[in-house]
Amino acid sequence: MESGPAIFAGAVFLLFGAALLAWTGARALLGAPVAEGVRPVVAVPLALLVGGASLALGAWCLARL
């Protein structure tokens, strides 16, 4: 019974992290702003850090099954 929520949470974190990394990479390659009103020097590393942390958290959720 407890594996259902762990699978769901892991999948959500993995999908969010992958989407955030892909979106940030696409925006950075195009030279478009990653976050409105925030300098790219701050926004890109922060978005990459959050995306990587989300992937790691999703992998951790799935590894605990």
mmCIF file of N, CA, C and O in Angstrom:
data_model
loop_
_atom_site.group_PDB
_atom_site.id
_atom_site.type_symbol
_atom_site.label_atom_id
_atom_site.label_comp_id
_atom_site.label_asym_id
_atom_site.label_seq_id
_atom_site.Cartn_x
_atom_site.Cartn_y
_atom_site.Cartn_z
ATOM 1 N N MET A 1 0.811 -1.192 0.000
ATOM 2 C CA MET A 1 0.000 0.000 0.000
ATOM 3 C C MET A 1 0.858 1.260 0.000
ATOM 4 O O MET A 1 0.440 2.267 -0.518
ATOM 5 N N GLU A 2 2.005 1.209 0.614
ATOM 6 C CA GLU A 2 2.823 2.409 0.721
ATOM 7 C C GLU A 2 3.662 2.666 -0.516
ATOM 8 O O GLU A 2 4.242 3.730 -0.662
ATOM 9 N N SER A 3 3.754 1.686 -1.428
ATOM 10 C CA SER A 3 4.584 1.894 -2.603
ATOM 11 C C SER A 3 3.888 2.766 -3.640
ATOM 12 O O SER A 3 4.558 3.413 -4.442
ATOM 13 N N GLY A 4 2.569 2.826 -3.643
ATOM 14 C CA GLY A 4 1.836 3.649 -4.605
ATOM 15 C C GLY A 4 2.180 5.126 -4.513
ATOM 16 O O GLY A 4 2.545 5.743 -5.525
ATOM 17 N N PRO A 5 2.095 5.731 -3.329
ATOM 18 C CA PRO A 5 2.457 7.135 -3.213
ATOM 19 C C PRO A 5 3.941 7.400 -3.504
ATOM 20 O O PRO A 5 4.286 8.446 -4.060
ATOM 21 N N ALA A 6 4.805 6.464 -3.166
ATOM 22 C CA ALA A 6 6.231 6.649 -3.444
ATOM 23 C C ALA A 6 6.494 6.628 -4.938
ATOM 24 O O ALA A 6 7.302 7.417 -5.452
ATOM 25 N N ILE A 7 5.818 5.747 -5.658
ATOM 26 C CA ILE A 7 5.970 5.697 -7.113
ATOM 27 C C ILE A 7 5.438 6.981 -7.736
ATOM 28 O O ILE A 7 6.062 7.566 -8.623
ATOM 29 N N PHE A 8 4.285 7.432 -7.270
ATOM 30 C CA PHE A 8 3.704 8.665 -7.799
ATOM 31 C C PHE A 8 4.609 9.865 -7.525
ATOM 32 O O PHE A 8 4.881 10.665 -8.430
ATOM 33 N N ALA A 9 5.076 10.000 -6.293
ATOM 34 C CA ALA A 9 5.948 11.131 -5.946
ATOM 35 C C ALA A 9 7.252 11.073 -6.735
ATOM 36 O O ALA A 9 7.726 12.104 -7.239
ATOM 37 N N GLY A 10 7.843 9.899 -6.852
ATOM 38 C CA GLY A 10 9.076 9.764 -7.621
ATOM 39 C C GLY A 10 8.883 10.138 -9.073
ATOM 40 O O GLY A 10 9.709 10.828 -9.675
ATOM 41 N N ALA A 11 7.773 9.695 -9.659
ATOM 42 C CA ALA A 11 7.495 10.021 -11.063
ATOM 43 C C ALA A 11 7.274 11.519 -11.254
ATOM 44 O O ALA A 11 7.755 12.108 -12.226
ATOM 45 N N VAL A 12 6.571 12.146 -10.322
ATOM 46 C CA VAL A 12 6.329 13.590 -10.421
ATOM 47 C C VAL A 12 7.640 14.362 -10.317
ATOM 48 O O VAL A 12 7.893 15.278 -11.109
ATOM 49 N N PHE A 13 8.477 14.007 -9.357
ATOM 50 C CA PHE A 13 9.758 14.694 -9.215
ATOM 51 C C PHE A 13 10.638 14.486 -10.443
ATOM 52 O O PHE A 13 11.302 15.424 -10.912
ATOM 53 N N LEU A 14 10.671 13.270 -10.989
ATOM 54 C CA LEU A 14 11.482 13.003 -12.174
ATOM 55 C C LEU A 14 10.977 13.776 -13.385
ATOM 56 O O LEU A 14 11.767 14.358 -14.131
ATOM 57 N N LEU A 15 9.675 13.793 -13.593
ATOM 58 C CA LEU A 15 9.122 14.528 -14.729
ATOM 59 C C LEU A 15 9.343 16.032 -14.591
ATOM 60 O O LEU A 15 9.697 16.704 -15.559
ATOM 61 N N PHE A 16 9.128 16.561 -13.390
ATOM 62 C CA PHE A 16 9.344 17.987 -13.177
ATOM 63 C C PHE A 16 10.800 18.364 -13.383
ATOM 64 O O PHE A 16 11.109 19.359 -14.045
ATOM 65 N N GLY A 17 11.712 17.574 -12.828
ATOM 66 C CA GLY A 17 13.138 17.870 -12.975
ATOM 67 C C GLY A 17 13.591 17.803 -14.415
ATOM 68 O O GLY A 17 14.328 18.685 -14.891
ATOM 69 N N ALA A 18 13.147 16.783 -15.141
ATOM 70 C CA ALA A 18 13.525 16.660 -16.548
ATOM 71 C C ALA A 18 12.950 17.803 -17.372
ATOM 72 O O ALA A 18 13.644 18.382 -18.230
ATOM 73 N N ALA A 19 11.699 18.160 -17.132
ATOM 74 C CA ALA A 19 11.084 19.265 -17.871
ATOM 75 C C ALA A 19 11.760 20.595 -17.553
ATOM 76 O O ALA A 19 11.992 21.415 -18.448
ATOM 77 N N LEU A 20 12.091 20.816 -16.293
ATOM 78 C CA LEU A 20 12.749 22.062 -15.916
ATOM 79 C C LEU A 20 14.138 22.169 -16.532
ATOM 80 O O LEU A 20 14.528 23.233 -17.036
ATOM 81 N N LEU A 21 14.886 21.083 -16.536
ATOM 82 C CA LEU A 21 16.210 21.101 -17.155
ATOM 83 C C LEU A 21 16.118 21.317 -18.664
ATOM 84 O O LEU A 21 16.899 22.086 -19.240
ATOM 85 N N ALA A 22 15.169 20.657 -19.317
ATOM 86 C CA ALA A 22 15.008 20.826 -20.766
ATOM 87 C C ALA A 22 14.570 22.248 -21.104
ATOM 88 O O ALA A 22 15.100 22.870 -22.039
ATOM 89 N N TRP A 23 13.634 22.787 -20.350
ATOM 90 C CA TRP A 23 13.144 24.141 -20.601
ATOM 91 C C TRP A 23 14.238 25.172 -20.350
ATOM 92 O O TRP A 23 14.430 26.095 -21.138
ATOM 93 N N THR A 24 14.974 25.005 -19.276
ATOM 94 C CA THR A 24 16.058 25.942 -18.962
ATOM 95 C C THR A 24 17.139 25.882 -20.033
ATOM 96 O O THR A 24 17.643 26.923 -20.464
ATOM 97 N N GLY A 25 17.490 24.684 -20.461
ATOM 98 C CA GLY A 25 18.495 24.552 -21.509
ATOM 99 C C GLY A 25 18.056 25.190 -22.808
ATOM 100 O O GLY A 25 18.835 25.873 -23.483
ATOM 101 N N ALA A 26 16.801 24.982 -23.185
ATOM 102 C CA ALA A 26 16.281 25.568 -24.424
ATOM 103 C C ALA A 26 16.265 27.096 -24.341
ATOM 104 O O ALA A 26 16.645 27.778 -25.294
ATOM 105 N N ARG A 27 15.814 27.623 -23.212
ATOM 106 C CA ARG A 27 15.766 29.085 -23.055
ATOM 107 C C ARG A 27 17.166 29.688 -23.037
ATOM 108 O O ARG A 27 17.399 30.747 -23.603
ATOM 109 N N ALA A 28 18.103 29.010 -22.397
ATOM 110 C CA ALA A 28 19.471 29.528 -22.324
ATOM 111 C C ALA A 28 20.134 29.493 -23.696
ATOM 112 O O ALA A 28 20.871 30.428 -24.050
ATOM 113 N N LEU A 29 19.893 28.441 -24.472
ATOM 114 C CA LEU A 29 20.476 28.359 -25.815
ATOM 115 C C LEU A 29 19.916 29.418 -26.747
ATOM 116 O O LEU A 29 20.625 29.930 -27.619
ATOM 117 N N LEU A 30 18.647 29.755 -26.582
ATOM 118 C CA LEU A 30 18.027 30.782 -27.415
ATOM 119 C C LEU A 30 18.362 32.196 -26.947
ATOM 120 O O LEU A 30 18.077 33.159 -27.651
ATOM 121 N N GLY A 31 18.918 32.311 -25.776
ATOM 122 C CA GLY A 31 19.227 33.629 -25.220
ATOM 123 C C GLY A 31 18.010 34.325 -24.643
ATOM 124 O O GLY A 31 18.037 35.519 -24.377
ATOM 125 N N ALA A 32 16.939 33.583 -24.451
ATOM 126 C CA ALA A 32 15.717 34.137 -23.874
ATOM 127 C C ALA A 32 15.825 34.121 -22.357
ATOM 128 O O ALA A 32 16.567 33.315 -21.782
ATOM 129 N N PRO A 33 15.090 35.000 -21.692
ATOM 130 C CA PRO A 33 15.150 35.006 -20.227
ATOM 131 C C PRO A 33 14.560 33.725 -19.636
ATOM 132 O O PRO A 33 13.544 33.221 -20.106
ATOM 133 N N VAL A 34 15.212 33.207 -18.637
ATOM 134 C CA VAL A 34 14.736 31.997 -17.964
ATOM 135 C C VAL A 34 13.645 32.353 -16.962
ATOM 136 O O VAL A 34 12.660 31.645 -16.831
ATOM 137 N N ALA A 35 13.820 33.450 -16.266
ATOM 138 C CA ALA A 35 12.815 33.941 -15.319
ATOM 139 C C ALA A 35 12.626 35.430 -15.570
ATOM 140 O O ALA A 35 13.599 36.168 -15.754
ATOM 141 N N GLU A 36 11.398 35.862 -15.612
ATOM 142 C CA GLU A 36 11.082 37.251 -15.912
ATOM 143 C C GLU A 36 11.613 38.175 -14.820
ATOM 144 O O GLU A 36 11.340 37.988 -13.631
ATOM 145 N N GLY A 37 12.423 39.136 -15.223
ATOM 146 C CA GLY A 37 12.938 40.134 -14.297
ATOM 147 C C GLY A 37 14.156 39.702 -13.497
ATOM 148 O O GLY A 37 14.579 40.417 -12.596
ATOM 149 N N VAL A 38 14.718 38.535 -13.799
ATOM 150 C CA VAL A 38 15.885 38.039 -13.072
ATOM 151 C C VAL A 38 17.039 37.919 -14.049
ATOM 152 O O VAL A 38 16.866 37.474 -15.175
ATOM 153 N N ARG A 39 18.232 38.336 -13.613
ATOM 154 C CA ARG A 39 19.399 38.250 -14.491
ATOM 155 C C ARG A 39 19.701 36.785 -14.825
ATOM 156 O O ARG A 39 19.594 35.914 -13.967
ATOM 157 N N PRO A 40 20.101 36.505 -16.086
ATOM 158 C CA PRO A 40 20.420 35.127 -16.473
ATOM 159 C C PRO A 40 21.559 34.521 -15.666
ATOM 160 O O PRO A 40 21.610 33.312 -15.474
ATOM 161 N N VAL A 41 22.466 35.356 -15.167
ATOM 162 C CA VAL A 41 23.585 34.857 -14.368
ATOM 163 C C VAL A 41 23.087 34.218 -13.074
ATOM 164 O O VAL A 41 23.701 33.286 -12.561
ATOM 165 N N VAL A 42 21.953 34.671 -12.591
ATOM 166 C CA VAL A 42 21.371 34.120 -11.366
ATOM 167 C C VAL A 42 20.335 33.044 -11.693
ATOM 168 O O VAL A 42 20.297 31.991 -11.042
ATOM 169 N N ALA A 43 19.509 33.284 -12.707
ATOM 170 C CA ALA A 43 18.373 32.411 -12.988
ATOM 171 C C ALA A 43 18.792 31.042 -13.525
ATOM 172 O O ALA A 43 18.233 30.018 -13.117
ATOM 173 N N VAL A 44 19.752 31.004 -14.438
ATOM 174 C CA VAL A 44 20.131 29.727 -15.059
ATOM 175 C C VAL A 44 20.733 28.752 -14.045
ATOM 176 O O VAL A 44 20.279 27.608 -13.946
ATOM 177 N N PRO A 45 21.736 29.153 -13.262
ATOM 178 C CA PRO A 45 22.269 28.183 -12.290
ATOM 179 C C PRO A 45 21.240 27.757 -11.240
ATOM 180 O O PRO A 45 21.219 26.587 -10.835
ATOM 181 N N LEU A 46 20.395 28.672 -10.828
ATOM 182 C CA LEU A 46 19.382 28.318 -9.831
ATOM 183 C C LEU A 46 18.381 27.317 -10.406
ATOM 184 O O LEU A 46 18.014 26.342 -9.749
ATOM 185 N N ALA A 47 17.948 27.537 -11.643
ATOM 186 C CA ALA A 47 17.011 26.600 -12.278
ATOM 187 C C ALA A 47 17.674 25.242 -12.500
ATOM 188 O O ALA A 47 17.035 24.195 -12.327
ATOM 189 N N LEU A 48 18.943 25.237 -12.882
ATOM 190 C CA LEU A 48 19.655 23.968 -13.057
ATOM 191 C C LEU A 48 19.815 23.236 -11.731
ATOM 192 O O LEU A 48 19.692 22.014 -11.666
ATOM 193 N N LEU A 49 20.074 23.978 -10.670
ATOM 194 C CA LEU A 49 20.207 23.375 -9.343
ATOM 195 C C LEU A 49 18.885 22.761 -8.883
ATOM 196 O O LEU A 49 18.854 21.625 -8.394
ATOM 197 N N VAL A 50 17.800 23.477 -9.071
ATOM 198 C CA VAL A 50 16.490 22.965 -8.661
ATOM 199 C C VAL A 50 16.089 21.761 -9.511
ATOM 200 O O VAL A 50 15.549 20.777 -8.996
ATOM 201 N N GLY A 51 16.369 21.808 -10.813
ATOM 202 C CA GLY A 51 16.067 20.677 -11.680
ATOM 203 C C GLY A 51 16.863 19.437 -11.305
ATOM 204 O O GLY A 51 16.328 18.329 -11.257
ATOM 205 N N GLY A 52 18.150 19.619 -11.021
ATOM 206 C CA GLY A 52 18.985 18.497 -10.601
ATOM 207 C C GLY A 52 18.557 17.934 -9.255
ATOM 208 O O GLY A 52 18.528 16.713 -9.055
ATOM 209 N N ALA A 53 18.192 18.827 -8.343
ATOM 210 C CA ALA A 53 17.721 18.370 -7.030
ATOM 211 C C ALA A 53 16.410 17.605 -7.157
ATOM 212 O O ALA A 53 16.200 16.602 -6.464
ATOM 213 N N SER A 54 15.537 18.037 -8.058
ATOM 214 C CA SER A 54 14.283 17.331 -8.272
ATOM 215 C C SER A 54 14.526 15.942 -8.860
ATOM 216 O O SER A 54 13.877 14.970 -8.454
ATOM 217 N N LEU A 55 15.464 15.833 -9.801
ATOM 218 C CA LEU A 55 15.804 14.519 -10.342
ATOM 219 C C LEU A 55 16.375 13.608 -9.259
ATOM 220 O O LEU A 55 16.031 12.428 -9.185
ATOM 221 N N ALA A 56 17.242 14.159 -8.431
ATOM 222 C CA ALA A 56 17.837 13.360 -7.358
ATOM 223 C C ALA A 56 16.771 12.910 -6.355
ATOM 224 O O ALA A 56 16.781 11.761 -5.897
ATOM 225 N N LEU A 57 15.847 13.788 -6.031
ATOM 226 C CA LEU A 57 14.783 13.438 -5.091
ATOM 227 C C LEU A 57 13.858 12.377 -5.679
ATOM 228 O O LEU A 57 13.434 11.448 -4.981
ATOM 229 N N GLY A 58 13.562 12.488 -6.964
ATOM 230 C CA GLY A 58 12.743 11.466 -7.616
ATOM 231 C C GLY A 58 13.426 10.115 -7.645
ATOM 232 O O GLY A 58 12.800 9.079 -7.390
ATOM 233 N N ALA A 59 14.716 10.102 -7.925
ATOM 234 C CA ALA A 59 15.478 8.848 -7.919
ATOM 235 C C ALA A 59 15.524 8.270 -6.515
ATOM 236 O O ALA A 59 15.427 7.047 -6.327
ATOM 237 N N TRP A 60 15.650 9.109 -5.520
ATOM 238 C CA TRP A 60 15.689 8.649 -4.130
ATOM 239 C C TRP A 60 14.334 8.035 -3.743
ATOM 240 O O TRP A 60 14.290 6.980 -3.080
ATOM 241 N N CYS A 61 13.239 8.670 -4.157
ATOM 242 C CA CYS A 61 11.904 8.122 -3.855
ATOM 243 C C CYS A 61 11.736 6.734 -4.475
ATOM 244 O O CYS A 61 11.212 5.819 -3.842
ATOM 245 N N LEU A 62 12.174 6.582 -5.706
ATOM 246 C CA LEU A 62 12.008 5.291 -6.371
ATOM 247 C C LEU A 62 12.988 4.239 -5.841
ATOM 248 O O LEU A 62 12.692 3.058 -5.856
ATOM 249 N N ALA A 63 14.143 4.675 -5.363
ATOM 250 C CA ALA A 63 15.125 3.739 -4.835
ATOM 251 C C ALA A 63 14.696 3.169 -3.470
ATOM 252 O O ALA A 63 15.170 2.103 -3.076
ATOM 253 N N ARG A 64 13.823 3.847 -2.777
ATOM 254 C CA ARG A 64 13.390 3.407 -1.443
ATOM 255 C C ARG A 64 12.302 2.338 -1.508
ATOM 256 O O ARG A 64 11.830 1.889 -0.481
ATOM 257 N N LEU A 65 11.910 1.951 -2.709
ATOM 258 C CA LEU A 65 10.837 0.934 -2.821
ATOM 259 C C LEU A 65 11.355 -0.378 -2.405
ATOM 260 O O LEU A 65 11.883 -1.201 -2.543
#
